[in-house]
mmCIF file of C-alpha atoms in Angstrom:
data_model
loop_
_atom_site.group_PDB
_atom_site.id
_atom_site.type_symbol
_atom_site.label_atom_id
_atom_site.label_comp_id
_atom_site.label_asym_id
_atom_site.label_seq_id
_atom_site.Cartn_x
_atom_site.Cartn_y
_atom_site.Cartn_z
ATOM 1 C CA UNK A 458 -11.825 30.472 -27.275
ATOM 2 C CA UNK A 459 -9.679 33.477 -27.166
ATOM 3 C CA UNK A 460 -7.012 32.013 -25.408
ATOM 4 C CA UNK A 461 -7.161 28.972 -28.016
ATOM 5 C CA UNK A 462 -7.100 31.828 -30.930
ATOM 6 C CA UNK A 463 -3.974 33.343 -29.019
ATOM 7 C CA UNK A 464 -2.082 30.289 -29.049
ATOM 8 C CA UNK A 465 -2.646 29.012 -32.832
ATOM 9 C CA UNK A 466 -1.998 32.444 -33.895
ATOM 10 C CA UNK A 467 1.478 32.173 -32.088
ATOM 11 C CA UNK A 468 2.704 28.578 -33.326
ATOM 12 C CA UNK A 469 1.651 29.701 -36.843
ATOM 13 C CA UNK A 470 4.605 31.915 -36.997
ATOM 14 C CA UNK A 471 7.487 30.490 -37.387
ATOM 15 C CA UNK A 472 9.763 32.396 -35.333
ATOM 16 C CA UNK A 473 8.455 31.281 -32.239
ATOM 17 C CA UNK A 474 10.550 28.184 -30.268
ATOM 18 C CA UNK A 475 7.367 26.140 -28.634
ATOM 19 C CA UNK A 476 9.911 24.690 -26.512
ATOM 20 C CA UNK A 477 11.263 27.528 -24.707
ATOM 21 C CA UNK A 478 11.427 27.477 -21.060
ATOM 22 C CA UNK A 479 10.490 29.704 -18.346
ATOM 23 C CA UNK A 480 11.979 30.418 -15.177
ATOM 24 C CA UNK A 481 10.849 27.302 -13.590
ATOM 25 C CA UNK A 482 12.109 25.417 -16.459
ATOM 26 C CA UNK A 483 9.361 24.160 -18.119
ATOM 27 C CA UNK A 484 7.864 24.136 -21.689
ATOM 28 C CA UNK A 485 4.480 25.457 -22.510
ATOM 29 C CA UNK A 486 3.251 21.910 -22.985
ATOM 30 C CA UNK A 487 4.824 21.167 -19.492
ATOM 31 C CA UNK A 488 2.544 23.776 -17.865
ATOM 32 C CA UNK A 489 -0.585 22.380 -20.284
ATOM 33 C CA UNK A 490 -0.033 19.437 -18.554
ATOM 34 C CA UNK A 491 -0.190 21.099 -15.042
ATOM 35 C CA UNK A 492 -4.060 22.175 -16.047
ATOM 36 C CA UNK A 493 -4.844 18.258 -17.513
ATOM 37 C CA UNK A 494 -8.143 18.915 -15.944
ATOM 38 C CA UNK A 495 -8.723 22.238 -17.641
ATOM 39 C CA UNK A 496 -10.915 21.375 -21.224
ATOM 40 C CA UNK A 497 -9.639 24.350 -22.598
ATOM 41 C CA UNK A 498 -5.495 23.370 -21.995
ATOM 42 C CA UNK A 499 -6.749 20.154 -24.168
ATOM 43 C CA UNK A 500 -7.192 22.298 -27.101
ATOM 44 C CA UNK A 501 -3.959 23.859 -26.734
ATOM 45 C CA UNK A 502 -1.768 21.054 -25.669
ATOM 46 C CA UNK A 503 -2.860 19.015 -28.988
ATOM 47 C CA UNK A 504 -1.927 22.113 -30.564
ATOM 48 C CA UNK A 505 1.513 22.576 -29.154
ATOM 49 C CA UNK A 506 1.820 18.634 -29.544
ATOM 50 C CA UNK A 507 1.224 19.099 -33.361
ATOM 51 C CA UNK A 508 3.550 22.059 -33.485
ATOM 52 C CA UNK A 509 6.373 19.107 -32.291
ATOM 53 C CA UNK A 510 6.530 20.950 -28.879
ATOM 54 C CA UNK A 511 8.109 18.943 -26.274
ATOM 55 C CA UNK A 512 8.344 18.451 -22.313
ATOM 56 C CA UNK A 513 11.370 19.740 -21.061
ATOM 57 C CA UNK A 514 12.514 16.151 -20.256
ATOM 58 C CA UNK A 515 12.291 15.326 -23.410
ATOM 59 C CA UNK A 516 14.322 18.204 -24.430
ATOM 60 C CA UNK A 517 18.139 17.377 -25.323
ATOM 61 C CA UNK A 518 20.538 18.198 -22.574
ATOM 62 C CA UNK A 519 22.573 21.209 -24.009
ATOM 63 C CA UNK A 520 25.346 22.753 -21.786
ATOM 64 C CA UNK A 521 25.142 26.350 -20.824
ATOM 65 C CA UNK A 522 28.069 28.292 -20.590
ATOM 66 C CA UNK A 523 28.245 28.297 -16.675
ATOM 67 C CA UNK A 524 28.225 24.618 -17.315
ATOM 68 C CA UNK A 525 31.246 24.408 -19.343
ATOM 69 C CA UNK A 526 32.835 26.626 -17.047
ATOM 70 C CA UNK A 527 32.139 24.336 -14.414
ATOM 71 C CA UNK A 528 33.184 21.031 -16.044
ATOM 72 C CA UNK A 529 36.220 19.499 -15.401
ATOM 73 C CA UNK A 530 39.711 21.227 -16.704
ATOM 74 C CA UNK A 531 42.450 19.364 -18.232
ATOM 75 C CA UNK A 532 45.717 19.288 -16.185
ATOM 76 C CA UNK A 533 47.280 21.427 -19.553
ATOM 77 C CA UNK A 534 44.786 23.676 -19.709
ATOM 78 C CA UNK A 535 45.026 24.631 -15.546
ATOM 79 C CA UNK A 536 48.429 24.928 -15.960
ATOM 80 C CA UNK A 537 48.320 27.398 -18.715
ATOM 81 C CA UNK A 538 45.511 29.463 -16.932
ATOM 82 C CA UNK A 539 47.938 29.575 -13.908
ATOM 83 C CA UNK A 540 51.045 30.697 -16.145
ATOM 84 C CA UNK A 541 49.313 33.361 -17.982
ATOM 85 C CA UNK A 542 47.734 34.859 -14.878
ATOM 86 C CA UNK A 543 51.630 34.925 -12.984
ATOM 87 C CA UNK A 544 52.495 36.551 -16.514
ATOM 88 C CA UNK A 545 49.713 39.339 -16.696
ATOM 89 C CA UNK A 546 48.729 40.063 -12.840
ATOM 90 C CA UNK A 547 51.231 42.402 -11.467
ATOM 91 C CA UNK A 548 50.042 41.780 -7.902
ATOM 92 C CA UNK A 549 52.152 38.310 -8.252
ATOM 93 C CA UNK A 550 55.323 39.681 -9.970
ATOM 94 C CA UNK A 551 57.252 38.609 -7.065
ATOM 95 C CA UNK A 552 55.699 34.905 -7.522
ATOM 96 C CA UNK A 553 56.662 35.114 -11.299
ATOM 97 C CA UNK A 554 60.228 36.165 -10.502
ATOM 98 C CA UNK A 555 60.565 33.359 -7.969
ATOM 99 C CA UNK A 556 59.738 30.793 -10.673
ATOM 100 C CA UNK A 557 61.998 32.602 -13.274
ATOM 101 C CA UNK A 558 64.877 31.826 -10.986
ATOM 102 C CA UNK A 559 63.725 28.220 -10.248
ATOM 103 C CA UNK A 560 63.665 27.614 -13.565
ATOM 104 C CA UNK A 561 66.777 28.732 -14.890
ATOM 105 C CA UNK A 562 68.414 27.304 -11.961
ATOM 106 C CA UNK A 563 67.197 23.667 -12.829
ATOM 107 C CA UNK A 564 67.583 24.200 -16.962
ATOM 108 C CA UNK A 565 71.014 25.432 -16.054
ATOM 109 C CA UNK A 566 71.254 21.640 -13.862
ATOM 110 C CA UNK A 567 69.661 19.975 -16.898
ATOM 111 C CA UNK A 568 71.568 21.707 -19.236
ATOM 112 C CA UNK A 569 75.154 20.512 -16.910
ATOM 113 C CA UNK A 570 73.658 17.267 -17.060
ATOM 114 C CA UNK A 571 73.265 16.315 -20.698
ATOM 115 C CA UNK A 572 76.480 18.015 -22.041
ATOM 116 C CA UNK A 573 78.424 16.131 -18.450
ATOM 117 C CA UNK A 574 76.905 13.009 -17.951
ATOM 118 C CA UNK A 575 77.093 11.325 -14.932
ATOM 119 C CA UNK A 576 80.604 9.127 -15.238
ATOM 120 C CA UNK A 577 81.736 10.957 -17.743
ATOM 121 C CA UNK A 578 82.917 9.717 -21.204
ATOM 122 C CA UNK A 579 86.044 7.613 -22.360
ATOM 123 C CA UNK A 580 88.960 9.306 -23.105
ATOM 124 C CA UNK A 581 91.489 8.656 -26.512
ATOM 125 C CA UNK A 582 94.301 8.546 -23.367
ATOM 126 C CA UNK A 583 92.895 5.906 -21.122
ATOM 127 C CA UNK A 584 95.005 2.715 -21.839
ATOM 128 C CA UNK A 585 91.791 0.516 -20.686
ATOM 129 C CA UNK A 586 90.469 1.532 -24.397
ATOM 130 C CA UNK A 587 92.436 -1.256 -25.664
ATOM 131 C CA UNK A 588 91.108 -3.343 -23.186
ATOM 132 C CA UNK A 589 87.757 -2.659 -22.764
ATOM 133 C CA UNK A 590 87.075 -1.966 -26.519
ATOM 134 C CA UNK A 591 85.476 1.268 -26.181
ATOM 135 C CA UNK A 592 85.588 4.466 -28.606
ATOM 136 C CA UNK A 593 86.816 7.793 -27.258
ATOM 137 C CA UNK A 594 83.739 10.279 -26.729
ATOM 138 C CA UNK A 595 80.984 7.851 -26.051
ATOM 139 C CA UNK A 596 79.635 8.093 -22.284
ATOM 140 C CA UNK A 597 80.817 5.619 -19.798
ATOM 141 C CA UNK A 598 77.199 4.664 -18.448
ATOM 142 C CA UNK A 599 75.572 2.150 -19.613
ATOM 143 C CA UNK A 600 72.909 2.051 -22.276
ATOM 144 C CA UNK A 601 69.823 1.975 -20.054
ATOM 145 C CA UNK A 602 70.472 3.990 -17.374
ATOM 146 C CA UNK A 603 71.563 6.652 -19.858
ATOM 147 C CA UNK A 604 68.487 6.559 -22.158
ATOM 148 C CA UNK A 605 66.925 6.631 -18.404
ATOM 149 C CA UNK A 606 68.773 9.726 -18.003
ATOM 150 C CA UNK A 607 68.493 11.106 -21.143
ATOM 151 C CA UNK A 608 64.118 10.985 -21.313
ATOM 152 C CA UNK A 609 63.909 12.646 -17.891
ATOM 153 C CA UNK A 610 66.627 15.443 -18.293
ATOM 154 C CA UNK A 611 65.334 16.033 -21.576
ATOM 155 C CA UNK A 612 61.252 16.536 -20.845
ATOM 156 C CA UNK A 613 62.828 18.544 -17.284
ATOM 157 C CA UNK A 614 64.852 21.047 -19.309
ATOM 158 C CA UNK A 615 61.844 21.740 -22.045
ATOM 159 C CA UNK A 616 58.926 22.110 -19.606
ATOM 160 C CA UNK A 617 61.399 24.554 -17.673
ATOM 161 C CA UNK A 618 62.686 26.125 -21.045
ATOM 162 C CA UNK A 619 58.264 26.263 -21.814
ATOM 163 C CA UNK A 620 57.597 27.846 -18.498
ATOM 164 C CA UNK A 621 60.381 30.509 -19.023
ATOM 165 C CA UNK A 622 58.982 31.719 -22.186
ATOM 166 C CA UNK A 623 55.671 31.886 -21.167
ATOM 167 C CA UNK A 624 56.519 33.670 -17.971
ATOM 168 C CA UNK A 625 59.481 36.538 -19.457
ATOM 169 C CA UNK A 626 57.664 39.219 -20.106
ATOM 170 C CA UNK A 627 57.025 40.901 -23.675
ATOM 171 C CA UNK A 628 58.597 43.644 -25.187
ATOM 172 C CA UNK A 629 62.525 44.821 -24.784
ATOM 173 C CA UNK A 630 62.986 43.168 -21.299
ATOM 174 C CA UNK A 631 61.879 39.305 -23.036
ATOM 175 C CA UNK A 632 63.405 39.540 -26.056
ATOM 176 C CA UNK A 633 66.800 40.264 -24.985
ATOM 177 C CA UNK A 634 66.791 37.202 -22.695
ATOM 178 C CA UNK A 635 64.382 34.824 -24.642
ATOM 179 C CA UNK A 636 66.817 34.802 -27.856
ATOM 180 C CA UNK A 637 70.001 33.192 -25.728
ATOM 181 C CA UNK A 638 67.401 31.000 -23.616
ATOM 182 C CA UNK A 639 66.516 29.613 -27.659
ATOM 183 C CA UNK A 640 70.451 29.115 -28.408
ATOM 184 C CA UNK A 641 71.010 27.827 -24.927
ATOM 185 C CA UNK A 642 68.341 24.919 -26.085
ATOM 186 C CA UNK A 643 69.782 24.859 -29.220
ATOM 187 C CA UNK A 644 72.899 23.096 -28.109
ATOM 188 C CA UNK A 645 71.245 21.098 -25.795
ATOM 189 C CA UNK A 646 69.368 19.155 -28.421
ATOM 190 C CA UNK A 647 73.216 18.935 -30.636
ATOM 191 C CA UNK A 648 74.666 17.946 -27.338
ATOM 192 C CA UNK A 649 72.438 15.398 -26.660
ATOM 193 C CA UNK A 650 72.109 14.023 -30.747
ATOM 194 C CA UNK A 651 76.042 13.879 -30.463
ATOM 195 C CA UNK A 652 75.914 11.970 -27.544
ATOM 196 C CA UNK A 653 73.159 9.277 -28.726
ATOM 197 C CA UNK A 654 74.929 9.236 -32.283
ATOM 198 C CA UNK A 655 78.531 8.148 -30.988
ATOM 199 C CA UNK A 656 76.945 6.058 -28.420
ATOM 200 C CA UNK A 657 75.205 3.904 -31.472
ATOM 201 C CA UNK A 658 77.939 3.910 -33.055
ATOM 202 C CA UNK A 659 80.105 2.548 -29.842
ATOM 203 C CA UNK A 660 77.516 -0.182 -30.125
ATOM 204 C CA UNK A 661 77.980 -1.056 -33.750
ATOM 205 C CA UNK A 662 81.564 -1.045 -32.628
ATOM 206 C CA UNK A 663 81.146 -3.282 -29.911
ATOM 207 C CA UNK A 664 79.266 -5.677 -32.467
ATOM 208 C CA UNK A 665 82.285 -5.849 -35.550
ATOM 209 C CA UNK A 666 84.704 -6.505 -32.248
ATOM 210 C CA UNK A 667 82.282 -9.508 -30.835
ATOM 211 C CA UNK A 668 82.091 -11.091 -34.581
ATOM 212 C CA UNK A 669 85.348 -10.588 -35.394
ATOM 213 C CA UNK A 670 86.699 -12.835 -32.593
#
């Protein structure tokens, strides 16, 4: 009777979680359940039952945090973890500076590439202008391959432009090198928006010279 007193005493206050677990994972109505044969765990599992206690299978699944930690990481989210720990850990400063220099070396390609496409553009001098009906300044490749071009250059130079800034370190070293990195993709954006702007129009040209004749 004692123990029964014990337990109603305890689920009248309200503070107490009658489905807490213990280091076997189970509920105190789980471990009423393990003395079913006991008269006296009767009393106090139809106790526990009209507190709204619970068996632990019954209980819904929440994630603990070693749980989250071990569910699966975005792609994003392991690539920034890897970034900011090349960034931080000085044991891997050499590592950082080795990707620093890979990645100015191919934005410095990418950069080359949109301002100097491949083939070039048509000159005011060539004489085949008259010919072939096509406006000075507008690039010599055609459409596709240079929209082609144009998407994979493009998301190249910004994930390399991305990686730089995360990587240059703060202060008055990053500064100092981060500000012309911004100009540098400054003019890579006008480069490439001149570029797709007199290429439309070289299109809409193309179009008044097909209806005309």
């Amino acid at each position: 009777m004692i123990f029964d007193q014990v337990v109603r005493i305890l689920l009248e206050d309200s503070k107490i979680d009658v489905n807490a677990k213990d280091s076997r994972g189970l509920t105190a109505l789980d471990i009423s359940f393990e003395n079913i044969s006991n008269p006296l765990y009767k009393e106090v599992r139809e106790r526990l039952l009209a507190a709204g206690a619970l068996r632990a299978t019954s209980l819904p699944k929440v994630s603990s945090s070693m749980d989250h930690l071990r569910s699966k990481v975005a792609l994003t989210e392991q690539i920034a973890i890897i970034l900011i720990r090349l960034k931080n850990d000085t044991k891997t400063e050499s590592v950082r500076n080795l990707v620093l220099v890979v990645c100015g070396t191919v934005a410095t390609f990418t950069f080359q590439a949109a301002l100097s496409p491949p083939g070039g553009v048509w000159q005011d001098g060539n004489n085949n202008n008259k010919i072939n009906n096509h406006r000075p300044g507008t690039v010599i490749m055609r459409t596709p391959n240079f929209f082609a071009l144009y998407v994979c250059n493009s998301v190249t130079f910004y994930i390399t432009i991305m990686i730089m800034a995360l990587l240059l370190p703060n202060g008055n070293i990053g500064e100092p090198i981060f500000i012309p990195t911004l100009v540098m993709l400054l003019f890579y954006v006008l480069g490439i928006f001149g570029f797709l702007v007199l290429h439309n129009w070289e299109i809409q040209f193309m179009k008044k010279i097909v209806h005309s004749q």
